[in-house]
């Protein structure tokens, strides 16, 4: 069974804190993605990675960074959390293959106070 | 620029009624389109993709290049269809998602 796991389901942090969100996939997928999910805005891509140590900015990278040291793990970092980063964060992975299904994690609900 | 538009935030229908969730796209190339669904308390998952021309859980979607649309349809809605539905366009190796439509099926 395909599995994408995220380190926390719920997280509460204070403004200015450094926040780490971790994502692990066990499918040997090349591509991994981080999205924000906000009502009325859908899913917006923050960053993605198509290989170890490779990363590309998505549509809304400001205030975020990422790390991919191993193929199975993709971390999202909020260097200095702000209240406008309160959101649901979804991780996904996919193969470089025709059909291109993305497999999603359960999400992390982050609240910044 | 590539864009996906889902004009309805909420669609409410009665059980047994037909359902059509609208999706329009903006893309200069040959589009590859998908519908993803998120049921309550479950993770987002693929529902169907246009290249497969398949019917999943009674849902179908036809690509209309003239109208740049990929509407999701089901002839008879069921209560278990209540969920958030996202239309998505493949762009390079990324997906561009619409804002989503909440489907509520009332008994």
mmCIF file with all atom_site columns, C-alpha atoms in Angstrom:
data_model
loop_
_atom_site.group_PDB
_atom_site.id
_atom_site.type_symbol
_atom_site.label_atom_id
_atom_site.label_alt_id
_atom_site.label_comp_id
_atom_site.label_asym_id
_atom_site.label_entity_id
_atom_site.label_seq_id
_atom_site.pdbx_PDB_ins_code
_atom_site.Cartn_x
_atom_site.Cartn_y
_atom_site.Cartn_z
_atom_site.occupancy
_atom_site.B_iso_or_equiv
_atom_site.pdbx_formal_charge
_atom_site.auth_seq_id
_atom_site.auth_comp_id
_atom_site.auth_asym_id
_atom_site.auth_atom_id
_atom_site.pdbx_PDB_model_num
ATOM 1   C CA . UNK A 1 1   ? 0.000   0.000  0.000   1.00 0.00 ? 1   UNK A CA 1
ATOM 2   C CA . UNK A 1 2   ? 1.254   3.434  -0.957  1.00 0.00 ? 2   UNK A CA 1
ATOM 3   C CA . UNK A 1 3   ? 2.268   5.527  2.015   1.00 0.00 ? 3   UNK A CA 1
ATOM 4   C CA . UNK A 1 4   ? 3.091   9.164  2.515   1.00 0.00 ? 4   UNK A CA 1
ATOM 5   C CA . UNK A 1 5   ? 3.407   10.168 6.149   1.00 0.00 ? 5   UNK A CA 1
ATOM 6   C CA . UNK A 1 6   ? 3.762   13.569 7.784   1.00 0.00 ? 6   UNK A CA 1
ATOM 7   C CA . UNK A 1 7   ? 5.386   14.085 11.142  1.00 0.00 ? 7   UNK A CA 1
ATOM 8   C CA . UNK A 1 8   ? 2.487   15.865 12.858  1.00 0.00 ? 8   UNK A CA 1
ATOM 9   C CA . UNK A 1 9   ? -1.263  16.139 12.314  1.00 0.00 ? 9   UNK A CA 1
ATOM 10  C CA . UNK A 1 10  ? -1.569  19.299 14.420  1.00 0.00 ? 10  UNK A CA 1
ATOM 11  C CA . UNK A 1 11  ? 1.055   21.847 15.367  1.00 0.00 ? 11  UNK A CA 1
ATOM 12  C CA . UNK A 1 12  ? 0.825   25.110 17.295  1.00 0.00 ? 12  UNK A CA 1
ATOM 13  C CA . UNK A 1 13  ? 3.768   27.498 17.140  1.00 0.00 ? 13  UNK A CA 1
ATOM 14  C CA . UNK A 1 14  ? 4.466   31.069 18.179  1.00 0.00 ? 14  UNK A CA 1
ATOM 15  C CA . UNK A 1 15  ? 5.296   33.923 15.834  1.00 0.00 ? 15  UNK A CA 1
ATOM 16  C CA . UNK A 1 16  ? 9.003   33.987 15.063  1.00 0.00 ? 16  UNK A CA 1
ATOM 17  C CA . UNK A 1 17  ? 9.649   30.330 15.833  1.00 0.00 ? 17  UNK A CA 1
ATOM 18  C CA . UNK A 1 18  ? 11.468  28.097 13.377  1.00 0.00 ? 18  UNK A CA 1
ATOM 19  C CA . UNK A 1 19  ? 9.163   25.277 12.275  1.00 0.00 ? 19  UNK A CA 1
ATOM 20  C CA . UNK A 1 20  ? 10.039  21.960 10.654  1.00 0.00 ? 20  UNK A CA 1
ATOM 21  C CA . UNK A 1 21  ? 7.467   19.848 8.822   1.00 0.00 ? 21  UNK A CA 1
ATOM 22  C CA . UNK A 1 22  ? 8.635   16.426 7.769   1.00 0.00 ? 22  UNK A CA 1
ATOM 23  C CA . UNK A 1 23  ? 7.317   14.155 5.033   1.00 0.00 ? 23  UNK A CA 1
ATOM 24  C CA . UNK A 1 24  ? 8.362   10.585 4.311   1.00 0.00 ? 24  UNK A CA 1
ATOM 25  C CA . UNK A 1 25  ? 7.323   8.335  1.422   1.00 0.00 ? 25  UNK A CA 1
ATOM 26  C CA . UNK A 1 26  ? 8.038   4.649  1.059   1.00 0.00 ? 26  UNK A CA 1
ATOM 27  C CA . UNK A 1 27  ? 7.402   4.271  -2.677  1.00 0.00 ? 27  UNK A CA 1
ATOM 28  C CA . UNK A 1 28  ? 10.857  5.236  -3.990  1.00 0.00 ? 28  UNK A CA 1
ATOM 29  C CA . UNK A 1 29  ? 9.293   8.199  -5.798  1.00 0.00 ? 29  UNK A CA 1
ATOM 30  C CA . UNK A 1 30  ? 11.533  10.723 -7.496  1.00 0.00 ? 30  UNK A CA 1
ATOM 31  C CA . UNK A 1 31  ? 9.247   13.745 -7.049  1.00 0.00 ? 31  UNK A CA 1
ATOM 32  C CA . UNK A 1 32  ? 8.063   15.252 -3.799  1.00 0.00 ? 32  UNK A CA 1
ATOM 33  C CA . UNK A 1 33  ? 5.922   18.334 -3.213  1.00 0.00 ? 33  UNK A CA 1
ATOM 34  C CA . UNK A 1 34  ? 4.769   20.682 -0.483  1.00 0.00 ? 34  UNK A CA 1
ATOM 35  C CA . UNK A 1 35  ? 1.427   22.481 -0.791  1.00 0.00 ? 35  UNK A CA 1
ATOM 36  C CA . UNK A 1 36  ? -0.670  24.853 1.280   1.00 0.00 ? 36  UNK A CA 1
ATOM 37  C CA . UNK A 1 37  ? -4.389  24.163 1.337   1.00 0.00 ? 37  UNK A CA 1
ATOM 38  C CA . UNK A 1 38  ? -6.578  27.173 2.166   1.00 0.00 ? 38  UNK A CA 1
ATOM 39  C CA . UNK A 1 39  ? -10.355 27.545 1.750   1.00 0.00 ? 39  UNK A CA 1
ATOM 40  C CA . UNK A 1 40  ? -11.230 29.319 -1.479  1.00 0.00 ? 40  UNK A CA 1
ATOM 41  C CA . UNK A 1 41  ? -7.641  29.156 -2.722  1.00 0.00 ? 41  UNK A CA 1
ATOM 42  C CA . UNK A 1 42  ? -7.265  25.444 -3.317  1.00 0.00 ? 42  UNK A CA 1
ATOM 43  C CA . UNK A 1 43  ? -3.836  23.853 -3.231  1.00 0.00 ? 43  UNK A CA 1
ATOM 44  C CA . UNK A 1 44  ? -0.898  26.129 -3.873  1.00 0.00 ? 44  UNK A CA 1
ATOM 45  C CA . UNK A 1 45  ? 2.544   24.714 -4.529  1.00 0.00 ? 45  UNK A CA 1
ATOM 46  C CA . UNK A 1 46  ? 5.253   25.953 -2.193  1.00 0.00 ? 46  UNK A CA 1
ATOM 47  C CA . UNK A 1 47  ? 8.275   23.915 -3.291  1.00 0.00 ? 47  UNK A CA 1
ATOM 48  C CA . UNK A 1 48  ? 8.978   20.680 -5.062  1.00 0.00 ? 48  UNK A CA 1
ATOM 49  C CA . UNK A 1 49  ? 11.919  18.372 -5.525  1.00 0.00 ? 49  UNK A CA 1
ATOM 50  C CA . UNK A 1 50  ? 12.601  16.019 -8.416  1.00 0.00 ? 50  UNK A CA 1
ATOM 51  C CA . UNK A 1 51  ? 15.695  14.393 -6.951  1.00 0.00 ? 51  UNK A CA 1
ATOM 52  C CA . UNK A 1 52  ? 17.829  14.277 -3.834  1.00 0.00 ? 52  UNK A CA 1
ATOM 53  C CA . UNK A 1 53  ? 19.345  17.690 -3.049  1.00 0.00 ? 53  UNK A CA 1
ATOM 54  C CA . UNK A 1 54  ? 17.365  19.240 -5.919  1.00 0.00 ? 54  UNK A CA 1
ATOM 55  C CA . UNK A 1 55  ? 14.579  21.729 -5.316  1.00 0.00 ? 55  UNK A CA 1
ATOM 56  C CA . UNK A 1 56  ? 12.506  24.195 -7.258  1.00 0.00 ? 56  UNK A CA 1
ATOM 57  C CA . UNK A 1 57  ? 10.296  27.032 -6.131  1.00 0.00 ? 57  UNK A CA 1
ATOM 58  C CA . UNK A 1 58  ? 6.610   26.699 -6.600  1.00 0.00 ? 58  UNK A CA 1
ATOM 59  C CA . UNK A 1 59  ? 4.046   29.477 -6.702  1.00 0.00 ? 59  UNK A CA 1
ATOM 60  C CA . UNK A 1 60  ? 4.368   30.738 -3.113  1.00 0.00 ? 60  UNK A CA 1
ATOM 61  C CA . UNK A 1 61  ? 7.909   30.032 -1.801  1.00 0.00 ? 61  UNK A CA 1
ATOM 62  C CA . UNK A 1 62  ? 8.322   33.241 0.211   1.00 0.00 ? 62  UNK A CA 1
ATOM 63  C CA . UNK A 1 63  ? 8.925   32.552 3.884   1.00 0.00 ? 63  UNK A CA 1
ATOM 64  C CA . UNK A 1 64  ? 9.664   28.863 3.307   1.00 0.00 ? 64  UNK A CA 1
ATOM 65  C CA . UNK A 1 65  ? 12.654  26.683 2.522   1.00 0.00 ? 65  UNK A CA 1
ATOM 66  C CA . UNK A 1 66  ? 13.028  22.951 1.949   1.00 0.00 ? 66  UNK A CA 1
ATOM 67  C CA . UNK A 1 67  ? 15.541  20.183 2.362   1.00 0.00 ? 67  UNK A CA 1
ATOM 68  C CA . UNK A 1 68  ? 15.843  16.837 0.640   1.00 0.00 ? 68  UNK A CA 1
ATOM 69  C CA . UNK A 1 69  ? 18.910  14.933 1.831   1.00 0.00 ? 69  UNK A CA 1
ATOM 70  C CA . UNK A 1 70  ? 17.425  11.485 1.229   1.00 0.00 ? 70  UNK A CA 1
ATOM 71  C CA . UNK A 1 71  ? 15.113  10.292 -1.506  1.00 0.00 ? 71  UNK A CA 1
ATOM 72  C CA . UNK A 1 72  ? 12.334  9.316  0.865   1.00 0.00 ? 72  UNK A CA 1
ATOM 73  C CA . UNK A 1 73  ? 12.283  12.465 2.999   1.00 0.00 ? 73  UNK A CA 1
ATOM 74  C CA . UNK A 1 74  ? 11.292  16.041 2.146   1.00 0.00 ? 74  UNK A CA 1
ATOM 75  C CA . UNK A 1 75  ? 11.266  18.711 4.839   1.00 0.00 ? 75  UNK A CA 1
ATOM 76  C CA . UNK A 1 76  ? 9.531   22.071 4.799   1.00 0.00 ? 76  UNK A CA 1
ATOM 77  C CA . UNK A 1 77  ? 11.053  24.783 6.975   1.00 0.00 ? 77  UNK A CA 1
ATOM 78  C CA . UNK A 1 78  ? 9.459   27.996 8.138   1.00 0.00 ? 78  UNK A CA 1
ATOM 79  C CA . UNK A 1 79  ? 12.459  30.098 9.120   1.00 0.00 ? 79  UNK A CA 1
ATOM 80  C CA . UNK A 1 80  ? 10.420  32.568 11.202  1.00 0.00 ? 80  UNK A CA 1
ATOM 81  C CA . UNK A 1 81  ? 6.776   31.603 11.478  1.00 0.00 ? 81  UNK A CA 1
ATOM 82  C CA . UNK A 1 82  ? 4.155   34.282 10.966  1.00 0.00 ? 82  UNK A CA 1
ATOM 83  C CA . UNK A 1 83  ? 0.409   34.257 11.537  1.00 0.00 ? 83  UNK A CA 1
ATOM 84  C CA . UNK A 1 84  ? -0.284  34.313 7.795   1.00 0.00 ? 84  UNK A CA 1
ATOM 85  C CA . UNK A 1 85  ? 1.386   30.911 7.582   1.00 0.00 ? 85  UNK A CA 1
ATOM 86  C CA . UNK A 1 86  ? -1.426  29.358 9.589   1.00 0.00 ? 86  UNK A CA 1
ATOM 87  C CA . UNK A 1 87  ? -2.743  26.740 7.190   1.00 0.00 ? 87  UNK A CA 1
ATOM 88  C CA . UNK A 1 88  ? -3.072  23.073 6.272   1.00 0.00 ? 88  UNK A CA 1
ATOM 89  C CA . UNK A 1 89  ? 0.156   21.757 4.755   1.00 0.00 ? 89  UNK A CA 1
ATOM 90  C CA . UNK A 1 90  ? 0.050   18.778 2.413   1.00 0.00 ? 90  UNK A CA 1
ATOM 91  C CA . UNK A 1 91  ? 2.961   16.721 1.227   1.00 0.00 ? 91  UNK A CA 1
ATOM 92  C CA . UNK A 1 92  ? 2.779   14.589 -1.918  1.00 0.00 ? 92  UNK A CA 1
ATOM 93  C CA . UNK A 1 93  ? 5.005   12.341 -3.972  1.00 0.00 ? 93  UNK A CA 1
ATOM 94  C CA . UNK A 1 94  ? 4.954   10.915 -7.476  1.00 0.00 ? 94  UNK A CA 1
ATOM 95  C CA . UNK A 1 95  ? 6.963   8.930  -9.952  1.00 0.00 ? 95  UNK A CA 1
ATOM 96  C CA . UNK A 1 96  ? 8.243   10.296 -13.253 1.00 0.00 ? 96  UNK A CA 1
ATOM 97  C CA . UNK A 1 97  ? 5.748   8.205  -15.162 1.00 0.00 ? 97  UNK A CA 1
ATOM 98  C CA . UNK A 1 98  ? 2.899   8.494  -17.609 1.00 0.00 ? 98  UNK A CA 1
ATOM 99  C CA . UNK A 1 99  ? -0.355  8.905  -15.742 1.00 0.00 ? 99  UNK A CA 1
ATOM 100 C CA . UNK A 1 100 ? 1.368   10.889 -13.081 1.00 0.00 ? 100 UNK A CA 1
ATOM 101 C CA . UNK A 1 101 ? -0.640  10.214 -9.937  1.00 0.00 ? 101 UNK A CA 1
ATOM 102 C CA . UNK A 1 102 ? 0.388   12.251 -6.910  1.00 0.00 ? 102 UNK A CA 1
ATOM 103 C CA . UNK A 1 103 ? 0.009   10.489 -3.563  1.00 0.00 ? 103 UNK A CA 1
ATOM 104 C CA . UNK A 1 104 ? -0.788  12.748 -0.646  1.00 0.00 ? 104 UNK A CA 1
ATOM 105 C CA . UNK A 1 105 ? -0.042  12.658 3.037   1.00 0.00 ? 105 UNK A CA 1
ATOM 106 C CA . UNK A 1 106 ? -2.724  13.241 5.689   1.00 0.00 ? 106 UNK A CA 1
ATOM 107 C CA . UNK A 1 107 ? -1.761  16.880 6.166   1.00 0.00 ? 107 UNK A CA 1
ATOM 108 C CA . UNK A 1 108 ? -0.418  18.997 9.027   1.00 0.00 ? 108 UNK A CA 1
ATOM 109 C CA . UNK A 1 109 ? -2.680  21.680 10.455  1.00 0.00 ? 109 UNK A CA 1
ATOM 110 C CA . UNK A 1 110 ? -0.295  24.443 11.550  1.00 0.00 ? 110 UNK A CA 1
ATOM 111 C CA . UNK A 1 111 ? -1.493  27.289 13.738  1.00 0.00 ? 111 UNK A CA 1
ATOM 112 C CA . UNK A 1 112 ? 0.841   30.222 14.358  1.00 0.00 ? 112 UNK A CA 1
ATOM 113 C CA . UNK A 1 113 ? -0.177  32.439 17.272  1.00 0.00 ? 113 UNK A CA 1
ATOM 114 C CA . UNK B 2 1   ? -0.303  31.415 -17.998 1.00 0.00 ? 1   UNK B CA 1
ATOM 115 C CA . UNK B 2 2   ? -1.670  28.029 -17.035 1.00 0.00 ? 2   UNK B CA 1
ATOM 116 C CA . UNK B 2 3   ? -4.679  28.261 -14.786 1.00 0.00 ? 3   UNK B CA 1
ATOM 117 C CA . UNK B 2 4   ? -7.543  26.083 -13.556 1.00 0.00 ? 4   UNK B CA 1
ATOM 118 C CA . UNK B 2 5   ? -10.874 27.646 -12.661 1.00 0.00 ? 5   UNK B CA 1
ATOM 119 C CA . UNK B 2 6   ? -13.621 25.987 -10.662 1.00 0.00 ? 6   UNK B CA 1
ATOM 120 C CA . UNK B 2 7   ? -16.376 28.596 -10.555 1.00 0.00 ? 7   UNK B CA 1
ATOM 121 C CA . UNK B 2 8   ? -18.477 27.036 -7.791  1.00 0.00 ? 8   UNK B CA 1
ATOM 122 C CA . UNK B 2 9   ? -17.263 26.970 -4.200  1.00 0.00 ? 9   UNK B CA 1
ATOM 123 C CA . UNK B 2 10  ? -20.239 24.869 -3.133  1.00 0.00 ? 10  UNK B CA 1
ATOM 124 C CA . UNK B 2 11  ? -22.639 22.661 -5.034  1.00 0.00 ? 11  UNK B CA 1
ATOM 125 C CA . UNK B 2 12  ? -25.589 21.250 -3.171  1.00 0.00 ? 12  UNK B CA 1
ATOM 126 C CA . UNK B 2 13  ? -27.822 18.577 -4.753  1.00 0.00 ? 13  UNK B CA 1
ATOM 127 C CA . UNK B 2 14  ? -30.362 16.026 -3.627  1.00 0.00 ? 14  UNK B CA 1
ATOM 128 C CA . UNK B 2 15  ? -29.626 12.323 -3.611  1.00 0.00 ? 15  UNK B CA 1
ATOM 129 C CA . UNK B 2 16  ? -30.439 10.829 -6.996  1.00 0.00 ? 16  UNK B CA 1
ATOM 130 C CA . UNK B 2 17  ? -30.059 14.137 -8.856  1.00 0.00 ? 17  UNK B CA 1
ATOM 131 C CA . UNK B 2 18  ? -27.443 14.612 -11.599 1.00 0.00 ? 18  UNK B CA 1
ATOM 132 C CA . UNK B 2 19  ? -24.178 16.287 -10.660 1.00 0.00 ? 19  UNK B CA 1
ATOM 133 C CA . UNK B 2 20  ? -21.880 18.446 -12.757 1.00 0.00 ? 20  UNK B CA 1
ATOM 134 C CA . UNK B 2 21  ? -18.775 20.007 -11.233 1.00 0.00 ? 21  UNK B CA 1
ATOM 135 C CA . UNK B 2 22  ? -17.344 22.599 -13.569 1.00 0.00 ? 22  UNK B CA 1
ATOM 136 C CA . UNK B 2 23  ? -13.678 22.992 -14.466 1.00 0.00 ? 23  UNK B CA 1
ATOM 137 C CA . UNK B 2 24  ? -12.146 25.301 -17.038 1.00 0.00 ? 24  UNK B CA 1
ATOM 138 C CA . UNK B 2 25  ? -8.470  25.524 -17.842 1.00 0.00 ? 25  UNK B CA 1
ATOM 139 C CA . UNK B 2 26  ? -6.089  27.906 -19.536 1.00 0.00 ? 26  UNK B CA 1
ATOM 140 C CA . UNK B 2 27  ? -3.128  26.228 -21.224 1.00 0.00 ? 27  UNK B CA 1
ATOM 141 C CA . UNK B 2 28  ? -1.499  26.693 -24.611 1.00 0.00 ? 28  UNK B CA 1
ATOM 142 C CA . UNK B 2 29  ? -0.326  23.118 -25.056 1.00 0.00 ? 29  UNK B CA 1
ATOM 143 C CA . UNK B 2 30  ? -2.107  19.769 -25.136 1.00 0.00 ? 30  UNK B CA 1
ATOM 144 C CA . UNK B 2 31  ? -3.610  19.492 -21.661 1.00 0.00 ? 31  UNK B CA 1
ATOM 145 C CA . UNK B 2 32  ? -3.484  16.538 -19.309 1.00 0.00 ? 32  UNK B CA 1
ATOM 146 C CA . UNK B 2 33  ? -6.202  16.897 -16.692 1.00 0.00 ? 33  UNK B CA 1
ATOM 147 C CA . UNK B 2 34  ? -7.219  15.186 -13.476 1.00 0.00 ? 34  UNK B CA 1
ATOM 148 C CA . UNK B 2 35  ? -9.892  15.222 -10.800 1.00 0.00 ? 35  UNK B CA 1
ATOM 149 C CA . UNK B 2 36  ? -8.829  14.715 -7.189  1.00 0.00 ? 36  UNK B CA 1
ATOM 150 C CA . UNK B 2 37  ? -11.228 14.170 -4.286  1.00 0.00 ? 37  UNK B CA 1
ATOM 151 C CA . UNK B 2 38  ? -10.970 14.610 -0.533  1.00 0.00 ? 38  UNK B CA 1
ATOM 152 C CA . UNK B 2 39  ? -13.604 12.916 1.621   1.00 0.00 ? 39  UNK B CA 1
ATOM 153 C CA . UNK B 2 40  ? -14.131 14.049 5.188   1.00 0.00 ? 40  UNK B CA 1
ATOM 154 C CA . UNK B 2 41  ? -11.163 13.120 7.403   1.00 0.00 ? 41  UNK B CA 1
ATOM 155 C CA . UNK B 2 42  ? -9.371  11.394 4.526   1.00 0.00 ? 42  UNK B CA 1
ATOM 156 C CA . UNK B 2 43  ? -6.381  12.351 2.469   1.00 0.00 ? 43  UNK B CA 1
ATOM 157 C CA . UNK B 2 44  ? -6.592  13.838 -0.992  1.00 0.00 ? 44  UNK B CA 1
ATOM 158 C CA . UNK B 2 45  ? -6.644  11.146 -3.663  1.00 0.00 ? 45  UNK B CA 1
ATOM 159 C CA . UNK B 2 46  ? -6.882  10.785 -7.404  1.00 0.00 ? 46  UNK B CA 1
ATOM 160 C CA . UNK B 2 47  ? -10.421 10.234 -8.707  1.00 0.00 ? 47  UNK B CA 1
ATOM 161 C CA . UNK B 2 48  ? -9.821  10.076 -12.428 1.00 0.00 ? 48  UNK B CA 1
ATOM 162 C CA . UNK B 2 49  ? -7.585  11.268 -15.250 1.00 0.00 ? 49  UNK B CA 1
ATOM 163 C CA . UNK B 2 50  ? -8.746  12.207 -18.713 1.00 0.00 ? 50  UNK B CA 1
ATOM 164 C CA . UNK B 2 51  ? -6.217  10.110 -20.609 1.00 0.00 ? 51  UNK B CA 1
ATOM 165 C CA . UNK B 2 52  ? -7.683  6.941  -19.096 1.00 0.00 ? 52  UNK B CA 1
ATOM 166 C CA . UNK B 2 53  ? -11.214 7.784  -20.256 1.00 0.00 ? 53  UNK B CA 1
ATOM 167 C CA . UNK B 2 54  ? -12.470 5.775  -17.309 1.00 0.00 ? 54  UNK B CA 1
ATOM 168 C CA . UNK B 2 55  ? -15.495 5.940  -15.049 1.00 0.00 ? 55  UNK B CA 1
ATOM 169 C CA . UNK B 2 56  ? -14.740 5.836  -11.341 1.00 0.00 ? 56  UNK B CA 1
ATOM 170 C CA . UNK B 2 57  ? -17.535 5.567  -8.740  1.00 0.00 ? 57  UNK B CA 1
ATOM 171 C CA . UNK B 2 58  ? -19.958 6.507  -11.520 1.00 0.00 ? 58  UNK B CA 1
ATOM 172 C CA . UNK B 2 59  ? -18.121 9.739  -12.338 1.00 0.00 ? 59  UNK B CA 1
ATOM 173 C CA . UNK B 2 60  ? -16.929 10.649 -15.818 1.00 0.00 ? 60  UNK B CA 1
ATOM 174 C CA . UNK B 2 61  ? -15.169 13.689 -17.229 1.00 0.00 ? 61  UNK B CA 1
ATOM 175 C CA . UNK B 2 62  ? -14.739 14.618 -20.860 1.00 0.00 ? 62  UNK B CA 1
ATOM 176 C CA . UNK B 2 63  ? -12.100 16.951 -22.152 1.00 0.00 ? 63  UNK B CA 1
ATOM 177 C CA . UNK B 2 64  ? -13.589 19.644 -24.414 1.00 0.00 ? 64  UNK B CA 1
ATOM 178 C CA . UNK B 2 65  ? -10.706 21.480 -26.041 1.00 0.00 ? 65  UNK B CA 1
ATOM 179 C CA . UNK B 2 66  ? -13.000 23.933 -27.835 1.00 0.00 ? 66  UNK B CA 1
ATOM 180 C CA . UNK B 2 67  ? -14.489 25.105 -24.550 1.00 0.00 ? 67  UNK B CA 1
ATOM 181 C CA . UNK B 2 68  ? -11.282 24.410 -22.572 1.00 0.00 ? 68  UNK B CA 1
ATOM 182 C CA . UNK B 2 69  ? -13.353 22.475 -20.052 1.00 0.00 ? 69  UNK B CA 1
ATOM 183 C CA . UNK B 2 70  ? -13.109 19.219 -18.110 1.00 0.00 ? 70  UNK B CA 1
ATOM 184 C CA . UNK B 2 71  ? -16.376 19.021 -16.200 1.00 0.00 ? 71  UNK B CA 1
ATOM 185 C CA . UNK B 2 72  ? -16.988 16.127 -13.804 1.00 0.00 ? 72  UNK B CA 1
ATOM 186 C CA . UNK B 2 73  ? -20.365 14.444 -14.132 1.00 0.00 ? 73  UNK B CA 1
ATOM 187 C CA . UNK B 2 74  ? -22.422 11.777 -12.428 1.00 0.00 ? 74  UNK B CA 1
ATOM 188 C CA . UNK B 2 75  ? -25.995 10.920 -13.430 1.00 0.00 ? 75  UNK B CA 1
ATOM 189 C CA . UNK B 2 76  ? -27.285 10.060 -9.944  1.00 0.00 ? 76  UNK B CA 1
ATOM 190 C CA . UNK B 2 77  ? -25.637 11.554 -6.862  1.00 0.00 ? 77  UNK B CA 1
ATOM 191 C CA . UNK B 2 78  ? -25.182 9.477  -3.713  1.00 0.00 ? 78  UNK B CA 1
ATOM 192 C CA . UNK B 2 79  ? -24.675 10.726 -0.172  1.00 0.00 ? 79  UNK B CA 1
ATOM 193 C CA . UNK B 2 80  ? -21.200 9.199  -0.066  1.00 0.00 ? 80  UNK B CA 1
ATOM 194 C CA . UNK B 2 81  ? -20.175 11.488 -2.943  1.00 0.00 ? 81  UNK B CA 1
ATOM 195 C CA . UNK B 2 82  ? -20.150 14.441 -0.525  1.00 0.00 ? 82  UNK B CA 1
ATOM 196 C CA . UNK B 2 83  ? -16.559 15.705 -0.551  1.00 0.00 ? 83  UNK B CA 1
ATOM 197 C CA . UNK B 2 84  ? -14.195 18.408 -1.785  1.00 0.00 ? 84  UNK B CA 1
ATOM 198 C CA . UNK B 2 85  ? -13.317 18.028 -5.467  1.00 0.00 ? 85  UNK B CA 1
ATOM 199 C CA . UNK B 2 86  ? -10.273 19.572 -7.147  1.00 0.00 ? 86  UNK B CA 1
ATOM 200 C CA . UNK B 2 87  ? -9.590  19.810 -10.840 1.00 0.00 ? 87  UNK B CA 1
ATOM 201 C CA . UNK B 2 88  ? -5.885  19.795 -11.764 1.00 0.00 ? 88  UNK B CA 1
ATOM 202 C CA . UNK B 2 89  ? -3.767  20.428 -14.854 1.00 0.00 ? 89  UNK B CA 1
ATOM 203 C CA . UNK B 2 90  ? -0.379  18.821 -15.452 1.00 0.00 ? 90  UNK B CA 1
ATOM 204 C CA . UNK B 2 91  ? 2.273   21.434 -16.210 1.00 0.00 ? 91  UNK B CA 1
ATOM 205 C CA . UNK B 2 92  ? 5.748   20.014 -16.658 1.00 0.00 ? 92  UNK B CA 1
ATOM 206 C CA . UNK B 2 93  ? 6.086   17.683 -13.683 1.00 0.00 ? 93  UNK B CA 1
ATOM 207 C CA . UNK B 2 94  ? 3.806   19.780 -11.485 1.00 0.00 ? 94  UNK B CA 1
ATOM 208 C CA . UNK B 2 95  ? 0.068   19.942 -10.994 1.00 0.00 ? 95  UNK B CA 1
ATOM 209 C CA . UNK B 2 96  ? -1.849  23.222 -11.066 1.00 0.00 ? 96  UNK B CA 1
ATOM 210 C CA . UNK B 2 97  ? -4.983  22.915 -8.943  1.00 0.00 ? 97  UNK B CA 1
ATOM 211 C CA . UNK B 2 98  ? -8.245  24.808 -9.018  1.00 0.00 ? 98  UNK B CA 1
ATOM 212 C CA . UNK B 2 99  ? -9.745  26.328 -5.883  1.00 0.00 ? 99  UNK B CA 1
ATOM 213 C CA . UNK B 2 100 ? -11.982 23.305 -5.337  1.00 0.00 ? 100 UNK B CA 1
ATOM 214 C CA . UNK B 2 101 ? -15.713 22.698 -5.138  1.00 0.00 ? 101 UNK B CA 1
ATOM 215 C CA . UNK B 2 102 ? -17.488 21.278 -2.097  1.00 0.00 ? 102 UNK B CA 1
ATOM 216 C CA . UNK B 2 103 ? -20.186 18.842 -3.159  1.00 0.00 ? 103 UNK B CA 1
ATOM 217 C CA . UNK B 2 104 ? -22.977 18.269 -0.643  1.00 0.00 ? 104 UNK B CA 1
ATOM 218 C CA . UNK B 2 105 ? -25.491 15.553 -1.404  1.00 0.00 ? 105 UNK B CA 1
ATOM 219 C CA . UNK B 2 106 ? -28.643 15.902 0.658   1.00 0.00 ? 106 UNK B CA 1
ATOM 220 C CA . UNK B 2 107 ? -30.968 13.048 1.500   1.00 0.00 ? 107 UNK B CA 1
#
